[in-house]
Coordinates of C-alpha atoms and ligand atoms in Angstrom, one line a residue:
V1 CA 44.3 -12.7 14.1
N2 CA 41.9 -14.0 12.5
A3 CA 40.6 -18.2 12.4
T4 CA 42.3 -18.5 8.7
D5 CA 46.0 -17.7 9.7
V6 CA 45.6 -19.5 12.4
I7 CA 44.2 -22.7 10.3
I8 CA 47.4 -21.5 8.1
S9 CA 49.7 -21.3 10.6
C10 CA 48.1 -25.2 12.2
M11 CA 48.9 -26.6 8.8
S12 CA 52.4 -25.0 8.1
L13 CA 52.7 -27.2 11.9
G14 CA 51.5 -30.0 9.6
I15 CA 47.6 -29.9 11.2
M16 CA 45.1 -30.1 9.5
V17 CA 41.8 -28.5 11.4
T18 CA 39.1 -27.1 10.8
M19 CA 37.6 -24.1 11.5
N20 CA 35.8 -24.9 14.4
Q21 CA 37.8 -28.0 15.6
R22 CA 39.3 -27.6 19.7
L23 CA 42.8 -27.8 19.5
D24 CA 44.3 -29.0 23.1
A25 CA 47.4 -27.1 25.4
E26 CA 50.3 -27.8 23.2
I27 CA 49.4 -27.0 19.2
I28 CA 48.1 -23.8 21.0
T29 CA 51.3 -22.8 22.6
L30 CA 53.0 -24.3 19.5
V31 CA 50.3 -21.5 17.3
T32 CA 50.3 -18.2 19.6
D33 CA 54.1 -18.8 19.6
E34 CA 54.2 -19.1 15.9
F35 CA 52.4 -15.4 16.8
G36 CA 54.6 -13.9 18.3
Y37 CA 52.2 -14.4 21.9
N38 CA 52.5 -16.5 25.2
V39 CA 49.3 -17.7 26.7
E40 CA 48.8 -19.1 29.8
F41 CA 45.9 -21.5 30.8
V42 CA 43.6 -20.6 33.4
G43 CA 42.0 -24.9 33.2
L44 CA 38.0 -24.2 34.5
D45 CA 36.8 -28.2 34.4
L46 CA 33.4 -28.3 35.1
E47 CA 33.0 -32.5 34.9
E48 CA 35.5 -32.2 37.0
M49 CA 33.1 -29.6 39.4
I50 CA 30.2 -31.8 38.7
Q51 CA 31.7 -34.5 40.2
D52 CA 29.9 -35.9 43.5
D53 CA 30.5 -35.4 46.6
K54 CA 32.0 -38.2 49.1
D55 CA 28.7 -38.9 51.5
L56 CA 29.8 -38.7 55.2
E57 CA 29.2 -42.3 56.7
E58 CA 26.8 -40.5 59.2
N59 CA 24.3 -39.4 56.0
L60 CA 24.5 -43.3 54.8
K61 CA 20.6 -45.0 55.1
T62 CA 21.0 -48.4 53.7
R63 CA 19.7 -49.4 50.0
P64 CA 17.6 -51.5 48.5
P65 CA 20.3 -54.9 46.5
I66 CA 20.1 -54.1 43.0
I67 CA 19.9 -57.8 40.6
T68 CA 21.0 -58.8 37.6
V69 CA 19.7 -62.5 36.5
M70 CA 22.7 -64.0 33.7
G71 CA 22.6 -67.3 32.4
H72 CA 22.9 -69.4 29.5
V73 CA 19.2 -69.7 26.9
D74 CA 16.5 -70.7 27.9
H75 CA 17.7 -72.6 31.1
G76 CA 14.9 -70.1 32.8
K77 CA 16.1 -66.6 33.2
T78 CA 12.7 -65.1 31.8
S79 CA 11.2 -68.0 34.2
L80 CA 12.6 -67.0 36.9
L81 CA 12.3 -63.0 37.1
D82 CA 8.7 -63.4 35.1
H83 CA 7.8 -65.4 38.2
I84 CA 9.6 -62.9 41.2
R85 CA 7.7 -59.8 39.3
N86 CA 3.7 -61.6 39.4
T87 CA 4.2 -63.3 42.4
N88 CA 5.7 -59.8 44.7
V89 CA 3.4 -57.2 43.7
I90 CA 3.2 -55.0 46.6
A91 CA 0.0 -56.1 48.5
G92 CA -3.2 -53.9 47.3
E93 CA -1.6 -53.2 44.3
A94 CA -4.5 -54.0 41.0
G95 CA -2.1 -56.5 38.2
G96 CA 1.1 -57.5 38.4
I97 CA 3.2 -55.1 35.0
T98 CA 2.6 -56.8 32.1
Q99 CA 4.1 -54.4 29.7
H100 CA 8.0 -55.1 28.7
I101 CA 10.3 -53.1 31.5
A102 CA 14.0 -53.2 32.5
A103 CA 13.9 -52.5 35.8
Y104 CA 11.6 -53.8 38.8
S105 CA 12.1 -53.6 42.1
V106 CA 10.0 -56.4 44.8
E107 CA 8.7 -55.6 48.4
C108 CA 9.6 -59.9 49.9
I109 CA 9.4 -60.2 53.7
N110 CA 9.7 -57.5 55.9
N111 CA 9.2 -55.3 53.0
Q112 CA 13.0 -54.9 52.9
S113 CA 13.1 -54.2 48.8
I114 CA 15.0 -55.6 45.8
T115 CA 16.3 -54.2 42.6
F116 CA 15.6 -56.6 39.3
L117 CA 17.7 -55.8 36.0
D118 CA 15.8 -57.0 34.0
T119 CA 18.9 -56.9 30.9
P120 CA 18.9 -59.7 27.8
G121 CA 21.6 -61.0 28.5
H122 CA 24.9 -60.7 29.2
E123 CA 24.9 -57.9 26.7
A124 CA 23.2 -55.2 28.6
F125 CA 26.3 -55.5 31.9
T126 CA 29.0 -55.8 29.2
A127 CA 27.3 -52.8 27.9
M128 CA 26.8 -49.8 30.9
R129 CA 31.0 -52.0 32.4
A130 CA 31.8 -50.6 28.7
R131 CA 30.9 -47.0 29.6
G132 CA 32.2 -47.3 33.5
A133 CA 28.7 -48.0 34.3
Q134 CA 28.3 -50.6 37.9
V135 CA 25.2 -51.0 38.1
T136 CA 24.9 -54.1 39.8
D137 CA 25.4 -55.6 43.5
I138 CA 24.5 -59.4 42.9
A139 CA 24.7 -61.6 40.6
I140 CA 22.5 -64.3 40.2
I141 CA 24.3 -67.2 38.0
V142 CA 20.8 -69.1 36.7
I143 CA 21.9 -72.9 35.3
A144 CA 19.2 -76.1 34.5
V145 CA 20.3 -79.0 35.9
D146 CA 18.7 -80.9 33.4
D147 CA 21.7 -79.4 31.4
Q148 CA 25.1 -78.2 32.1
V149 CA 26.9 -75.6 32.5
M150 CA 27.2 -73.7 29.2
P151 CA 29.6 -71.5 27.0
Q152 CA 27.1 -68.4 28.3
T153 CA 26.7 -69.6 31.7
K154 CA 30.4 -69.4 31.7
E155 CA 30.9 -66.0 30.3
A156 CA 28.6 -64.4 33.3
I157 CA 30.6 -66.0 35.3
S158 CA 33.6 -63.9 34.7
H159 CA 31.5 -61.1 33.4
A160 CA 30.5 -61.0 37.6
Q161 CA 34.2 -62.7 38.5
A162 CA 36.2 -58.6 35.6
A163 CA 33.5 -56.7 36.8
N164 CA 33.5 -57.7 41.3
V165 CA 29.8 -58.5 41.8
P166 CA 29.5 -61.6 43.9
M167 CA 27.2 -64.5 43.1
I168 CA 24.5 -66.5 44.1
F169 CA 23.9 -70.2 41.9
V170 CA 20.7 -70.7 41.1
F171 CA 20.0 -74.9 40.2
N172 CA 16.1 -74.5 37.7
K173 CA 14.3 -76.5 36.6
M174 CA 14.2 -78.9 39.4
D175 CA 11.0 -80.1 38.3
K176 CA 11.8 -81.8 35.9
P177 CA 12.1 -85.9 36.3
N178 CA 15.8 -87.6 37.6
A179 CA 16.3 -83.0 38.1
K180 CA 20.2 -83.7 39.9
S181 CA 21.8 -80.5 41.4
D182 CA 25.6 -82.5 42.3
K183 CA 26.2 -82.8 38.6
I184 CA 26.1 -78.8 38.5
R185 CA 28.3 -77.8 41.5
E186 CA 30.4 -80.4 40.6
Q187 CA 30.8 -78.6 37.1
L188 CA 31.6 -75.2 38.7
A189 CA 33.3 -76.9 41.7
N190 CA 36.0 -77.7 38.4
L191 CA 36.2 -74.1 37.4
N192 CA 37.2 -73.7 40.7
L193 CA 33.6 -72.6 43.1
L194 CA 33.0 -73.8 45.5
V195 CA 29.0 -73.8 46.6
E196 CA 28.7 -73.2 50.5
E197 CA 26.6 -76.7 51.1
W198 CA 29.7 -78.3 49.5
G199 CA 32.5 -76.2 52.2
G200 CA 32.7 -73.8 49.5
K201 CA 31.8 -69.3 49.8
Y202 CA 29.1 -69.9 47.3
P203 CA 25.5 -69.3 48.0
S204 CA 22.7 -71.4 45.9
Q205 CA 20.0 -72.8 45.4
E206 CA 17.6 -75.5 44.3
I207 CA 14.4 -73.1 42.6
S208 CA 11.3 -75.1 39.9
A209 CA 11.3 -71.4 37.6
K210 CA 8.4 -72.9 36.0
L211 CA 6.6 -73.8 39.7
G212 CA 7.8 -71.1 41.6
T213 CA 9.5 -73.3 44.0
G214 CA 12.2 -72.5 46.3
V215 CA 12.3 -69.0 45.2
D216 CA 11.5 -67.9 47.6
K217 CA 14.1 -68.8 49.8
L218 CA 16.5 -67.8 46.8
L219 CA 15.3 -64.4 47.2
E220 CA 15.9 -64.8 51.3
K221 CA 19.4 -65.4 50.5
V222 CA 19.7 -62.4 48.2
L223 CA 19.2 -60.5 51.0
L224 CA 21.3 -62.1 53.6
L225 CA 24.0 -61.1 51.1
S226 CA 23.0 -57.8 50.2
E227 CA 23.3 -57.4 54.6
L228 CA 26.5 -58.2 54.5
L229 CA 27.9 -56.8 51.8
D230 CA 26.7 -53.6 53.7
L231 CA 25.1 -51.2 50.6
K232 CA 24.3 -48.2 51.7
S233 CA 23.8 -44.7 50.0
N234 CA 22.6 -41.0 50.9
P235 CA 18.9 -40.4 50.1
N236 CA 19.2 -36.6 51.7
K237 CA 21.1 -35.1 48.3
P238 CA 19.5 -34.0 44.2
A239 CA 19.2 -37.3 42.9
V240 CA 22.6 -39.0 40.7
G241 CA 22.5 -42.4 39.0
T242 CA 22.8 -44.2 35.7
V243 CA 20.2 -44.7 32.7
I244 CA 19.6 -48.1 31.6
E245 CA 17.3 -47.6 29.3
A246 CA 15.3 -44.9 27.2
S247 CA 12.5 -44.0 23.6
L248 CA 10.8 -41.8 22.3
D249 CA 7.4 -42.3 22.7
K250 CA 4.9 -40.5 20.0
G251 CA 3.2 -39.0 22.4
R252 CA 4.9 -38.0 25.7
G253 CA 8.3 -37.4 24.4
Y254 CA 11.7 -38.5 26.0
I255 CA 11.0 -41.3 27.6
T256 CA 14.1 -42.4 30.4
T257 CA 14.0 -45.4 32.1
M258 CA 17.2 -45.0 35.5
L259 CA 18.8 -46.3 38.3
L260 CA 18.7 -44.4 40.8
Q261 CA 22.4 -44.9 43.1
G262 CA 21.7 -41.7 45.7
G263 CA 20.2 -39.1 46.5
T264 CA 16.0 -38.7 45.7
L265 CA 14.5 -37.0 43.0
K266 CA 12.3 -35.3 42.4
V267 CA 9.0 -33.9 39.6
G268 CA 10.6 -30.3 38.6
D269 CA 14.6 -31.3 39.5
Y270 CA 16.6 -30.4 36.4
V271 CA 18.1 -33.1 35.0
L272 CA 21.4 -33.7 33.1
A273 CA 22.2 -37.5 32.1
G274 CA 24.5 -38.1 29.3
I275 CA 24.2 -34.8 26.5
N276 CA 21.6 -34.6 27.5
H277 CA 19.0 -32.7 30.3
G278 CA 15.4 -30.6 31.4
K279 CA 12.6 -31.1 34.2
V280 CA 11.3 -33.7 35.0
K281 CA 8.0 -33.2 34.4
N282 CA 7.3 -37.1 35.6
I283 CA 7.7 -40.1 37.4
L284 CA 6.7 -43.0 36.4
D285 CA 7.4 -46.3 38.9
E286 CA 7.1 -49.9 37.0
R287 CA 3.6 -50.3 37.1
G288 CA 3.4 -47.1 35.5
K289 CA 2.0 -45.1 38.1
S290 CA 3.2 -41.9 37.9
I291 CA 4.7 -41.1 41.6
H292 CA 6.1 -37.6 43.4
S293 CA 10.1 -39.2 44.2
A294 CA 12.1 -41.8 44.8
G295 CA 14.8 -43.0 46.6
P296 CA 18.3 -44.9 46.0
S297 CA 17.6 -48.3 44.2
K298 CA 14.3 -47.6 42.6
P299 CA 14.1 -47.8 39.4
I300 CA 11.8 -45.5 38.0
T301 CA 10.8 -44.1 34.0
I302 CA 10.5 -40.4 33.6
L303 CA 9.7 -37.7 31.5
G304 CA 11.2 -34.4 30.9
L305 CA 14.7 -35.4 28.6
N306 CA 15.2 -33.1 25.1
G307 CA 16.7 -36.5 23.7
A308 CA 17.1 -40.1 24.1
P309 CA 20.9 -40.8 26.8
T310 CA 22.1 -43.6 26.0
A311 CA 22.4 -46.7 28.3
G312 CA 25.2 -46.3 31.0
D313 CA 25.2 -42.6 31.3
K314 CA 25.6 -41.3 34.4
F315 CA 22.3 -38.7 35.4
K316 CA 22.3 -36.3 38.6
V317 CA 20.1 -33.3 39.2
F318 CA 21.6 -29.4 38.7
K319 CA 20.5 -27.0 41.0
D320 CA 22.1 -24.8 38.6
E321 CA 20.1 -25.2 35.3
K322 CA 22.6 -23.0 33.4
L323 CA 24.8 -25.0 34.3
A324 CA 23.5 -28.1 33.2
K325 CA 22.7 -26.9 30.2
Q326 CA 26.3 -25.9 28.9
L327 CA 27.8 -29.4 30.2
A328 CA 25.2 -31.0 28.1
S329 CA 26.9 -29.1 25.3
R330 CA 29.7 -29.6 25.9
R331 CA 29.9 -32.4 26.4
E332 CA 27.2 -32.6 22.9
Q333 CA 30.6 -31.0 20.4
L334 CA 33.4 -32.9 22.2
Q335 CA 31.2 -36.1 21.1
R336 CA 31.1 -34.3 17.6
E337 CA 34.4 -33.6 17.5
Q338 CA 35.3 -37.2 18.6
N339 CA 33.1 -38.8 15.5
I340 CA 35.0 -36.4 12.9
R341 CA 37.9 -38.0 14.8
S342 CA 37.8 -41.0 14.6
Q343 CA 36.7 -41.4 11.1
K344 CA 39.5 -42.3 9.1
H345 CA 38.2 -41.3 4.9
L346 CA 36.8 -38.6 5.5
T347 CA 36.1 -36.9 1.5
L348 CA 36.5 -33.0 1.7
D349 CA 32.6 -32.8 0.6
E350 CA 31.7 -34.7 3.8
I351 CA 34.3 -32.4 5.3
G352 CA 32.6 -29.3 4.4
R353 CA 29.4 -30.2 5.0
R354 CA 30.2 -30.9 8.6
I355 CA 31.6 -27.3 8.8
Ligands
LIG1 P1 16.2 -68.2 29.6 O1 16.4 -68.6 27.8 O2 17.2 -67.6 29.7 O3 14.9 -66.7 29.7 O4 14.9 -69.3 29.2 P2 13.0 -69.5 29.9 O5 13.1 -68.7 31.2 O6 12.4 -68.6 28.3 O7 12.9 -71.1 29.6 C1 13.4 -71.6 28.8 C2 13.0 -73.1 28.9 O8 12.4 -73.3 29.6 C3 10.9 -72.2 28.4 O9 10.2 -73.3 27.6 C4 10.4 -72.0 30.2 O10 8.9 -72.4 30.0 C5 11.4 -74.0 30.7 N1 11.5 -73.2 32.3 C6 12.2 -72.0 32.4 N2 11.8 -72.7 34.1 C7 11.8 -73.8 34.7 C8 11.6 -74.6 35.3 O11 11.3 -74.6 36.5 N3 11.0 -76.0 34.9 C9 10.9 -76.3 33.5 N4 10.0 -78.0 33.7 N5 10.9 -75.9 33.0 C10 11.6 -74.4 32.5
LIG2 MG1 14.7 -65.2 28.0

């Protein structure tokens, strides 16, 4: 039967559809029935096919923790991240990281590394979570001792709790005259958050992000907690992870910063990320240096995708390039259809232009 007849048949059933709209199984059954046909559904769910296989215990290796720093404005998040970034540059590297980067990893004692997400405020955290992307292992909650537990501090705490992410409290600005952190400990206790030194379960650390005092101890506590969390993933499989940010660079094309959560990514791999895809042309570390491959918990920037995926999109390496492209275009089509459907006051003229 031709498409117009199908559309008319749908209309007679009270369903307004356009030429290139996807119909659900129920409607298809009704319509085929109108034409005297039986329909048999032979499902092939591509999305299901790409679900990550469960890794065998013996293939899992310890991976570095991924940390998000949150807290009230001006309590010292940026200062802390800057201090860590500038002082824990891998030995032998000339110069630190200058330009803004969304994520970086630093090496601490015993060559253990820690990955920091430099997400601006809670928005990114919430946005990523809304997309089902859980990338943080530990949340550092920064509270300035010359201030107090503020609304954004509480908000940060609830985000971490909702995501079931363990917290470490940082009492910052200890260099200030008459700095006292007990007041903050008390305020936290009133929120049912008892720090370790008061017999509770939450690690905390006094620091001065400005002078750098206490930061090493904080990093030690991060590593200690991550050991307890027993963070592991399989490095020996095609890479999977989450997109942190993406943009179009005039000279280099689309650049995508992502966090590897499992497997190893290599130059030449074929990647699907959200509705975008492409062959990895170049992998850059947080210093903008080309690297050949990267493993779990590493933040990297890649060149080679055909567009800018959205923060929180999952990415995955495909051996079968054709399947990746097929999935990308199917997702794009679904997204387009959803956009059409979610626009309530669509004029006929607009519908016409879309068709
Ligand atoms: P953010 O809004 O949480 O990122 O806070 P910033 O890192 O931008 O810090 C806000 C202000 O507090 C800046 O003027 C910093 O110089 C200052 N500051 C941050 N950490 C310290 C600290 O440890 N001691 C002192 N005295 N000032 C600090
Ligand atoms: Mg800041």
